[in-house]
Tab-separated table of C-alpha atoms in Angstrom:
chain	number	residue	atom	x	y	z
A	219	MET	CA	0.117	0.003	-0.056
A	220	ASP	CA	1.420	3.532	-0.930
A	221	ALA	CA	0.670	6.763	1.997
A	222	ALA	CA	-2.080	8.237	0.372
A	223	THR	CA	-4.052	4.646	0.098
A	224	ILE	CA	-3.168	4.674	4.299
A	225	ARG	CA	-3.952	7.822	4.880
A	226	GLY	CA	-7.100	7.118	3.547
A	227	LEU	CA	-8.066	3.603	5.569
A	228	THR	CA	-6.681	5.739	8.693
A	229	PRO	CA	-9.858	5.665	10.400
A	230	ARG	CA	-11.236	2.341	9.897
A	231	LEU	CA	-7.869	1.185	10.468
A	232	PHE	CA	-8.285	3.272	14.342
A	233	ASP	CA	-11.746	2.042	14.648
A	234	TYR	CA	-10.281	-1.530	13.822
A	235	LEU	CA	-7.540	-1.349	16.480
A	236	ALA	CA	-9.922	0.028	19.102
A	237	GLY	CA	-11.015	-3.954	18.958
A	238	PHE	CA	-7.920	-4.799	20.903
A	239	LYS	CA	-8.220	-1.738	23.208
A	240	ASP	CA	-8.901	-4.533	26.512
A	241	CYS	CA	-5.887	-5.700	25.898
A	242	PHE	CA	-3.656	-2.620	27.196
A	243	ALA	CA	-4.132	-1.234	30.664
A	244	ARG	CA	-2.544	1.970	30.003
A	245	ARG	CA	-3.441	4.082	26.935
A	246	ASP	CA	0.049	5.118	25.493
A	247	THR	CA	0.805	1.443	25.617
A	248	ARG	CA	-1.877	1.024	23.446
A	249	GLU	CA	-0.509	3.991	21.190
A	250	HIS	CA	2.572	1.828	20.837
A	251	LEU	CA	0.277	-0.461	18.908
A	252	GLY	CA	-1.312	1.435	16.632
A	253	VAL	CA	2.055	3.120	15.866
A	254	TYR	CA	3.629	-0.217	15.053
A	255	VAL	CA	0.796	-1.165	12.935
A	256	GLN	CA	1.099	1.914	10.409
A	257	GLY	CA	4.817	1.152	10.035
A	258	GLN	CA	3.913	-2.519	8.827
A	259	LEU	CA	1.540	-1.071	6.631
A	260	SER	CA	3.332	1.846	5.099
A	261	ASP	CA	5.694	2.077	2.146
A	262	LEU	CA	8.849	1.917	4.337
A	263	ALA	CA	11.821	-0.568	2.974
A	264	GLN	CA	12.386	-1.315	6.086
A	265	LYS	CA	9.559	-1.972	8.859
A	266	SER	CA	12.158	-2.928	11.617
A	267	VAL	CA	11.072	-0.752	15.043
A	268	GLU	CA	13.684	2.127	14.636
A	269	PRO	CA	12.262	3.098	11.000
A	270	ILE	CA	8.900	2.491	12.149
A	271	ALA	CA	9.604	4.570	15.446
A	272	LEU	CA	11.821	7.838	13.282
A	273	LYS	CA	8.742	7.719	10.559
A	274	ALA	CA	6.005	8.312	13.650
A	275	GLY	CA	8.121	10.614	15.942
A	276	VAL	CA	8.658	8.203	18.510
A	277	PRO	CA	12.042	7.733	20.058
A	278	PRO	CA	13.198	4.327	18.972
A	279	ARG	CA	14.039	3.192	22.427
A	280	THR	CA	10.642	3.283	23.537
A	281	LEU	CA	9.279	1.268	21.018
A	282	GLN	CA	11.558	-1.111	21.171
A	283	GLU	CA	10.445	-1.299	24.612
A	284	PHE	CA	7.006	-1.472	23.797
A	285	LEU	CA	8.174	-5.154	22.054
A	286	ALA	CA	10.590	-6.704	24.227
A	287	SER	CA	9.524	-5.069	28.218
A	288	TYR	CA	6.345	-2.854	28.360
A	289	ARG	CA	3.645	-4.935	30.260
A	290	TRP	CA	0.838	-5.807	28.419
A	291	ASP	CA	-1.225	-8.929	26.961
A	292	GLU	CA	-0.080	-10.519	24.048
A	293	ASP	CA	-1.291	-13.077	24.562
A	294	GLY	CA	-5.410	-11.615	24.678
A	295	LEU	CA	-4.671	-9.783	21.079
A	296	ARG	CA	-3.992	-13.245	19.459
A	297	THR	CA	-7.042	-14.778	20.850
A	298	ARG	CA	-8.945	-11.106	19.395
A	299	VAL	CA	-7.378	-12.265	16.030
A	300	HIS	CA	-8.871	-15.789	16.226
A	301	THR	CA	-12.439	-14.286	17.877
A	302	ILE	CA	-12.603	-11.969	14.973
A	303	LEU	CA	-11.828	-14.409	12.263
A	304	ALA	CA	-14.749	-17.004	14.027
A	305	ARG	CA	-17.102	-14.629	13.887
A	306	GLU	CA	-16.224	-12.285	10.662
A	307	HIS	CA	-15.117	-15.273	8.296
A	308	ALA	CA	-16.754	-18.384	9.330
A	309	CYS	CA	-16.858	-20.075	6.092
A	310	PRO	CA	-18.043	-23.955	5.484
A	311	HIS	CA	-15.533	-24.982	3.456
A	312	SER	CA	-12.227	-23.597	5.360
A	313	ILE	CA	-8.779	-24.600	5.144
A	314	GLY	CA	-6.136	-24.619	7.554
A	315	ILE	CA	-2.937	-25.282	6.162
A	316	ILE	CA	0.148	-25.852	8.303
A	317	ASP	CA	3.805	-24.654	7.336
A	318	GLU	CA	6.883	-22.999	8.275
A	319	THR	CA	8.948	-20.374	7.370
A	320	SER	CA	13.008	-19.113	8.130
A	321	ASP	CA	14.828	-15.519	8.033
A	322	THR	CA	18.445	-15.346	7.753
A	323	LYS	CA	20.392	-13.011	10.840
A	324	LYS	CA	23.321	-12.110	11.381
A	325	GLY	CA	25.053	-12.938	14.619
A	326	VAL	CA	24.063	-14.968	17.547
A	327	LYS	CA	21.877	-13.084	19.458
A	328	THR	CA	18.204	-13.778	17.673
A	329	PRO	CA	16.883	-15.815	19.716
A	330	GLY	CA	16.641	-19.240	18.118
A	331	VAL	CA	19.330	-18.712	15.261
A	332	GLN	CA	21.539	-21.288	14.411
A	333	ARG	CA	22.897	-22.923	10.902
A	334	GLN	CA	20.414	-24.766	9.745
A	335	HIS	CA	18.083	-25.397	6.429
A	336	CYS	CA	16.441	-22.006	5.506
A	337	GLY	CA	14.140	-22.011	3.148
A	338	ALA	CA	14.243	-18.597	2.196
A	339	VAL	CA	17.884	-19.124	0.644
A	340	GLY	CA	17.237	-23.054	-0.415
A	341	LYS	CA	20.421	-24.424	1.843
A	342	GLN	CA	22.150	-24.018	4.804
A	343	ASP	CA	22.195	-20.924	6.410
A	344	ASN	CA	22.473	-18.836	9.725
A	345	CYS	CA	18.274	-18.289	10.541
A	346	ILE	CA	15.745	-18.734	12.720
A	347	VAL	CA	12.435	-21.006	11.662
A	348	SER	CA	9.068	-20.332	13.169
A	349	VAL	CA	6.304	-22.750	12.388
A	350	HIS	CA	2.752	-20.922	11.469
A	351	LEU	CA	-1.000	-21.677	10.534
A	352	GLY	CA	-2.992	-20.126	7.693
A	353	TYR	CA	-6.608	-20.005	7.356
A	354	ALA	CA	-7.802	-20.083	4.027
A	355	ALA	CA	-11.675	-19.544	3.386
A	356	ASP	CA	-12.707	-18.392	-0.311
A	357	ASP	CA	-10.994	-15.184	-1.433
A	358	PHE	CA	-10.119	-14.687	1.999
A	359	HIS	CA	-7.041	-15.955	3.328
A	360	CYS	CA	-3.997	-14.918	6.199
A	361	LEU	CA	-1.674	-16.307	9.384
A	362	VAL	CA	-2.964	-16.603	12.316
A	363	ASP	CA	-0.529	-17.654	14.843
A	364	GLY	CA	2.791	-18.266	14.506
A	365	GLU	CA	5.594	-20.075	17.062
A	366	LEU	CA	9.676	-20.013	17.043
A	367	PHE	CA	11.252	-23.512	16.757
A	368	LEU	CA	13.463	-23.655	19.474
A	369	PRO	CA	16.563	-25.628	18.519
A	370	GLU	CA	17.969	-28.253	20.369
A	371	SER	CA	21.520	-26.304	20.785
A	372	TRP	CA	19.679	-23.773	22.367
A	373	ALA	CA	17.430	-25.259	24.800
A	374	ASN	CA	19.967	-27.544	25.510
A	375	ASP	CA	22.306	-23.910	26.809
A	376	ARG	CA	19.545	-22.598	29.776
A	377	GLU	CA	22.153	-19.748	30.545
A	378	ARG	CA	21.314	-18.917	26.931
A	379	CYS	CA	17.443	-18.851	27.088
A	380	ARG	CA	17.608	-16.739	29.790
A	381	GLU	CA	20.034	-14.071	28.295
A	382	ALA	CA	17.456	-14.166	25.130
A	383	GLY	CA	14.584	-13.838	27.931
A	384	ILE	CA	13.368	-17.646	26.311
A	385	PRO	CA	11.359	-18.867	29.717
A	386	ASP	CA	12.897	-22.446	31.548
A	387	THR	CA	9.212	-23.563	30.451
A	388	MET	CA	9.946	-23.409	27.293
A	389	VAL	CA	11.943	-26.554	26.053
A	390	TYR	CA	12.733	-28.000	22.038
A	391	ARG	CA	9.760	-29.230	20.708
A	392	SER	CA	9.623	-30.647	16.804
A	393	LYS	CA	7.929	-28.503	14.138
A	394	THR	CA	4.579	-31.106	14.411
A	395	ASP	CA	4.428	-30.461	18.015
A	396	ILE	CA	4.801	-26.944	17.275
A	397	ALA	CA	2.147	-27.342	14.634
A	398	LEU	CA	-0.505	-28.924	16.951
A	399	GLU	CA	-0.282	-26.661	19.395
A	400	LEU	CA	-1.118	-23.935	17.015
A	401	TYR	CA	-3.945	-25.885	15.803
A	402	ASP	CA	-5.231	-26.525	19.300
A	403	ARG	CA	-4.862	-23.146	20.409
A	404	ALA	CA	-6.921	-21.584	17.052
A	405	VAL	CA	-9.699	-24.545	17.657
A	406	GLY	CA	-9.896	-23.579	21.217
A	407	HIS	CA	-10.829	-20.131	20.704
A	408	GLY	CA	-13.324	-20.851	18.371
A	409	LEU	CA	-11.611	-20.920	15.072
A	410	HIS	CA	-13.118	-23.884	13.068
A	411	PHE	CA	-11.408	-25.450	10.089
A	412	GLU	CA	-12.996	-27.820	7.682
A	413	TRP	CA	-10.027	-28.967	6.515
A	414	LEU	CA	-6.318	-28.875	7.216
A	415	THR	CA	-3.502	-29.252	5.049
A	416	PHE	CA	0.926	-29.388	4.991
A	417	ASP	CA	3.732	-30.517	3.295
A	418	GLU	CA	5.552	-33.540	2.917
A	419	TRP	CA	7.610	-32.856	5.876
A	420	TYR	CA	4.876	-33.341	7.821
A	421	GLY	CA	2.998	-35.550	6.168
A	422	VAL	CA	4.870	-37.826	6.518
A	423	LYS	CA	4.734	-38.242	10.227
A	424	PRO	CA	2.333	-41.222	11.540
A	425	GLN	CA	1.387	-40.062	15.014
A	426	PHE	CA	0.899	-36.361	13.606
A	427	LEU	CA	-1.060	-38.001	11.273
A	428	ARG	CA	-2.622	-39.850	13.931
A	429	ALA	CA	-3.021	-36.794	16.816
A	430	LEU	CA	-4.934	-35.294	13.415
A	431	ASP	CA	-7.430	-38.420	13.651
A	432	GLN	CA	-7.860	-37.986	17.684
A	433	ARG	CA	-9.334	-34.482	16.802
A	434	LYS	CA	-11.257	-35.825	14.368
A	435	GLN	CA	-9.829	-33.134	11.679
A	436	LYS	CA	-10.294	-34.021	8.131
A	437	PHE	CA	-6.815	-33.260	6.444
A	438	VAL	CA	-5.175	-33.886	3.230
A	439	GLY	CA	-1.079	-33.836	3.335
A	440	GLU	CA	1.334	-34.395	0.917
A	441	VAL	CA	4.096	-37.399	1.593
A	442	HIS	CA	7.343	-37.893	0.716
A	443	LYS	CA	7.150	-41.172	-2.492
A	444	GLY	CA	8.593	-43.186	0.042
A	445	PHE	CA	5.945	-43.255	2.682
A	446	THR	CA	4.716	-46.744	3.714
A	447	ALA	CA	1.139	-48.088	4.017
A	448	TRP	CA	-0.788	-51.518	2.684
A	449	ALA	CA	-2.810	-51.661	-0.942
A	450	ALA	CA	-5.049	-53.884	0.772
A	451	VAL	CA	-5.984	-54.782	4.376
A	452	PRO	CA	-3.484	-57.584	6.070
A	453	ASN	CA	-4.644	-60.362	7.685
A	454	VAL	CA	-4.180	-60.070	11.309
A	455	THR	CA	-5.084	-63.100	13.743
A	456	ASN	CA	-5.462	-62.982	17.838
A	457	ARG	CA	-4.399	-66.344	17.893
A	458	PRO	CA	-2.033	-67.342	20.610
A	459	PHE	CA	1.951	-67.505	19.837
A	460	ARG	CA	4.968	-68.033	22.167
A	461	ARG	CA	7.648	-65.552	21.157
A	462	GLY	CA	10.824	-68.164	19.631
A	463	GLY	CA	8.836	-70.674	20.228
A	464	ARG	CA	9.422	-70.714	24.092
A	465	GLY	CA	7.708	-69.346	27.082
A	466	ARG	CA	4.299	-68.305	28.005
A	467	SER	CA	1.694	-67.925	24.767
A	468	ARG	CA	0.423	-64.577	23.831
A	469	ARG	CA	-2.602	-63.377	22.808
A	470	THR	CA	-1.085	-59.971	20.843
A	471	PRO	CA	-2.559	-59.147	17.880
A	472	ARG	CA	-0.793	-59.498	14.855
A	473	VAL	CA	-0.336	-59.787	11.257
A	474	THR	CA	-0.209	-63.446	10.169
A	475	ALA	CA	2.712	-64.544	8.480
A	476	GLY	CA	3.319	-64.388	5.339
A	477	SER	CA	1.497	-61.219	4.502
A	478	PRO	CA	2.414	-58.495	2.279
A	479	ARG	CA	4.350	-56.100	4.012
A	480	PRO	CA	3.608	-51.724	3.388
A	481	ARG	CA	4.899	-50.427	0.738
A	482	THR	CA	5.915	-47.059	-0.795
A	483	VAL	CA	3.495	-45.442	-2.712
A	484	ALA	CA	5.888	-44.938	-5.039
A	485	ASP	CA	5.868	-48.687	-5.625
A	486	MET	CA	2.674	-48.923	-5.242
A	487	MET	CA	2.580	-47.097	-8.374
A	488	ARG	CA	5.420	-49.255	-10.145
A	489	PHE	CA	3.644	-52.996	-8.695
A	490	HIS	CA	0.132	-52.873	-7.562
A	491	ARG	CA	-1.580	-53.965	-10.367
A	492	PRO	CA	-4.766	-52.003	-9.862
A	493	LEU	CA	-3.190	-48.307	-9.260
A	494	ARG	CA	-0.318	-49.429	-12.401
A	495	GLU	CA	-2.743	-50.132	-14.949
A	496	GLN	CA	-5.355	-46.856	-13.815
A	497	ALA	CA	-6.206	-44.689	-16.151
A	498	TRP	CA	-5.247	-41.404	-15.329
A	499	GLN	CA	-7.882	-38.949	-14.738
A	500	ARG	CA	-7.073	-35.241	-15.809
A	501	TYR	CA	-8.196	-32.371	-13.396
A	502	ARG	CA	-8.484	-28.678	-13.376
A	503	ILE	CA	-6.740	-27.995	-10.257
A	504	LYS	CA	-6.428	-24.069	-10.695
A	505	ASP	CA	-5.571	-20.700	-13.363
A	506	GLY	CA	-2.385	-19.800	-12.206
A	507	GLU	CA	-0.028	-16.894	-13.910
A	508	LYS	CA	1.040	-18.899	-16.683
A	509	GLY	CA	-2.433	-20.183	-17.425
A	510	PRO	CA	-4.846	-23.346	-16.488
A	511	MET	CA	-3.125	-25.699	-13.802
A	512	ILE	CA	-3.774	-29.476	-15.268
A	513	TRP	CA	-2.709	-32.513	-13.277
A	514	GLU	CA	-3.521	-36.143	-13.990
A	515	VAL	CA	-4.559	-38.369	-10.982
A	516	LYS	CA	-5.117	-41.993	-9.556
A	517	HIS	CA	-6.984	-43.162	-6.290
A	518	GLN	CA	-6.116	-45.751	-4.027
A	519	VAL	CA	-7.777	-46.694	-0.948
A	520	ILE	CA	-4.763	-47.460	1.849
A	521	TYR	CA	-4.171	-48.687	5.080
A	522	LEU	CA	-1.159	-47.048	7.334
A	523	LYS	CA	0.351	-49.056	10.156
A	524	ASN	CA	-0.719	-47.495	13.788
A	525	GLU	CA	1.767	-47.805	16.748
A	526	GLU	CA	0.685	-51.484	17.450
A	527	GLY	CA	2.303	-52.127	13.689
A	528	LEU	CA	-1.298	-52.858	12.972
A	529	PRO	CA	-3.829	-51.593	9.746
A	530	GLY	CA	-5.190	-48.771	10.545
A	531	PRO	CA	-8.710	-46.788	8.956
A	532	PRO	CA	-8.524	-46.614	5.404
A	533	TYR	CA	-6.830	-43.878	3.948
A	534	HIS	CA	-7.005	-42.146	0.224
A	535	LEU	CA	-3.595	-42.155	-2.376
A	536	ILE	CA	-3.922	-39.901	-4.058
A	537	VAL	CA	-1.563	-40.187	-7.083
A	538	ALA	CA	-1.407	-36.253	-9.038
A	539	ARG	CA	1.157	-36.521	-11.674
A	540	ASN	CA	1.563	-32.813	-14.052
A	541	VAL	CA	0.453	-32.517	-17.101
A	542	LEU	CA	2.837	-30.047	-18.454
A	543	GLU	CA	5.579	-31.684	-16.650
A	544	PRO	CA	5.082	-35.182	-16.904
A	545	ASP	CA	8.061	-36.192	-13.819
A	546	GLU	CA	6.772	-33.826	-11.412
A	547	ILE	CA	4.784	-36.401	-9.454
A	548	LYS	CA	3.119	-35.754	-5.854
A	549	TYR	CA	1.616	-37.948	-3.370
A	550	PHE	CA	-1.488	-37.062	-0.707
A	551	VAL	CA	-2.921	-39.352	1.657
A	552	SER	CA	-6.195	-37.899	3.512
A	553	ASN	CA	-8.113	-39.063	6.581
A	554	ALA	CA	-11.616	-38.234	5.243
A	555	PRO	CA	-14.826	-40.009	4.949
A	556	PRO	CA	-14.617	-42.824	1.569
A	557	GLU	CA	-17.507	-41.163	-0.289
A	558	THR	CA	-15.568	-37.394	-0.631
A	559	PRO	CA	-15.061	-36.811	-4.266
A	560	VAL	CA	-11.317	-36.993	-5.787
A	561	SER	CA	-12.148	-33.158	-7.083
A	562	ILE	CA	-12.526	-32.149	-3.307
A	563	LEU	CA	-9.472	-34.000	-2.139
A	564	LEU	CA	-7.097	-32.299	-4.862
A	565	LEU	CA	-8.904	-28.793	-4.103
A	566	VAL	CA	-7.741	-29.189	-0.504
A	567	ALA	CA	-4.525	-30.783	-1.503
A	568	PHE	CA	-3.031	-27.740	-3.931
A	569	SER	CA	-4.582	-24.902	-1.482
A	570	ARG	CA	-0.887	-24.568	0.260
A	571	TRP	CA	-0.245	-21.693	-2.347
A	572	ARG	CA	-2.574	-19.969	-0.330
A	573	VAL	CA	-0.450	-19.886	2.954
A	574	GLU	CA	3.010	-19.461	0.727
A	575	ARG	CA	1.027	-16.241	-0.460
A	576	CYS	CA	0.602	-15.385	2.881
A	577	PHE	CA	4.639	-15.680	3.675
A	578	GLU	CA	4.868	-13.423	0.069
A	579	ASP	CA	2.737	-10.803	1.692
A	580	GLU	CA	4.119	-11.163	5.424
A	581	LYS	CA	7.744	-10.384	4.268
A	582	GLY	CA	7.023	-8.354	1.420
A	583	GLU	CA	4.259	-5.452	3.032
A	584	LEU	CA	4.441	-6.067	6.330
A	585	GLY	CA	8.172	-6.899	7.179
A	586	LEU	CA	8.098	-10.418	9.083
A	587	ASP	CA	11.342	-11.229	9.149
A	588	HIS	CA	12.317	-7.693	9.555
A	589	TYR	CA	12.462	-7.960	13.615
A	590	GLU	CA	15.771	-7.417	14.828
A	591	GLY	CA	15.655	-7.577	18.783
A	592	ARG	CA	17.382	-10.266	21.123
A	593	ARG	CA	14.366	-10.823	22.991
A	594	TYR	CA	12.120	-13.358	23.131
A	595	LEU	CA	8.885	-11.455	24.118
A	596	GLY	CA	9.931	-9.061	21.445
A	597	LEU	CA	10.290	-11.732	19.267
A	598	LYS	CA	6.939	-13.213	20.063
A	599	ARG	CA	4.917	-9.652	20.223
A	600	HIS	CA	6.439	-9.350	16.237
A	601	LEU	CA	4.681	-12.327	15.285
A	602	ILE	CA	1.576	-11.620	17.012
A	603	ILE	CA	1.340	-7.619	15.795
A	604	THR	CA	2.492	-8.865	12.089
A	605	SER	CA	-0.894	-11.163	12.558
A	606	VAL	CA	-2.949	-8.094	13.823
A	607	SER	CA	-1.547	-6.058	10.542
A	608	HIS	CA	-2.298	-9.166	7.976
A	609	LEU	CA	-5.683	-9.166	9.529
A	610	PHE	CA	-6.837	-5.697	8.944
A	611	LEU	CA	-4.754	-6.494	5.404
A	612	ALA	CA	-7.265	-8.625	4.096
A	613	LYS	CA	-10.625	-7.922	5.140
A	614	VAL	CA	-9.085	-4.646	3.535
A	615	LEU	CA	-7.929	-6.996	0.063
A	616	VAL	CA	-11.554	-8.616	0.154
A	617	ASP	CA	-13.811	-5.060	0.572
A	618	LEU	CA	-11.310	-3.377	-2.791
A	619	ARG	CA	-11.746	-6.455	-4.576
């Protein structure tokens, strides 16, 4: 947005921000929220604290303290984002999207920074990684929550954590655990996701898929070609057996000897006759910048191995091949009801572009990756306020359309 557009939206922006006023005990502290959000929505090239403060005529130190040390309810701010979405943007076809992003950083003081895979540059680099939850409903989409991924090197160095203001209760957690926390928090605040989708890094974690099953959350997730499952239900027996032929017999359910072993989804395409010989069906996914995206698809019911090593409930397997680039093949699994049309599964599966666009908007328009502080509380508040700014931006864009 340019400066003239922002000036024209100022009354609406302050009406919107008034909905968050009870998160601040002091009026002067609350006014800093408006300064920060206006700075993020402005045409500043760099949207870190100092340029935002100087543009607004506020001492940079004051805005730094607003983020890193002033007392106000940042969790309440995030909750209000969720309740606004639940109240004003509920949709029977809503899709939640889990993904992560990374931001390159210099030095070693930014919370969570270390040399690790950095998606922003496509290689190992000094960066921080954060896990995010996006929300898409019809033409509307925005990021609703995000949390820092704390590497083990940080979690094991509590002195370093305390220096950065990272609480002792914050320990190393897998990205899937963080994603589940974001999901549970949003749902706990009234936000409903008809579907959830994610890339193969999350899709290949069976415990993550089981956790979504337990929450009765429908999903369509991409998986790696090495993802394993049964193409047909193997025989299971309760017949007593003796391990090694000795000792007392047991009645533990188990797959019978000689039953087919789970196969990778890539091998199913090569060797499982019903899937291999199935005709490809073409689907128009969406209209992209270079024209319509056409993929051809095969569908198979599969059975994942559960925690006991037994076949679990049936899942959909979708094999999708790019018509224009036939070497590009994607695999998706879904726990949707058996009668769910393949076209619906594809619509959800190929919705991840929404979260990629969210990251582009938050980095290119709002300065998500411009945080330069050294305190975790400041970073956490920066992520939350960026969600506040993004929600306003998304609402305005829908109205302008």
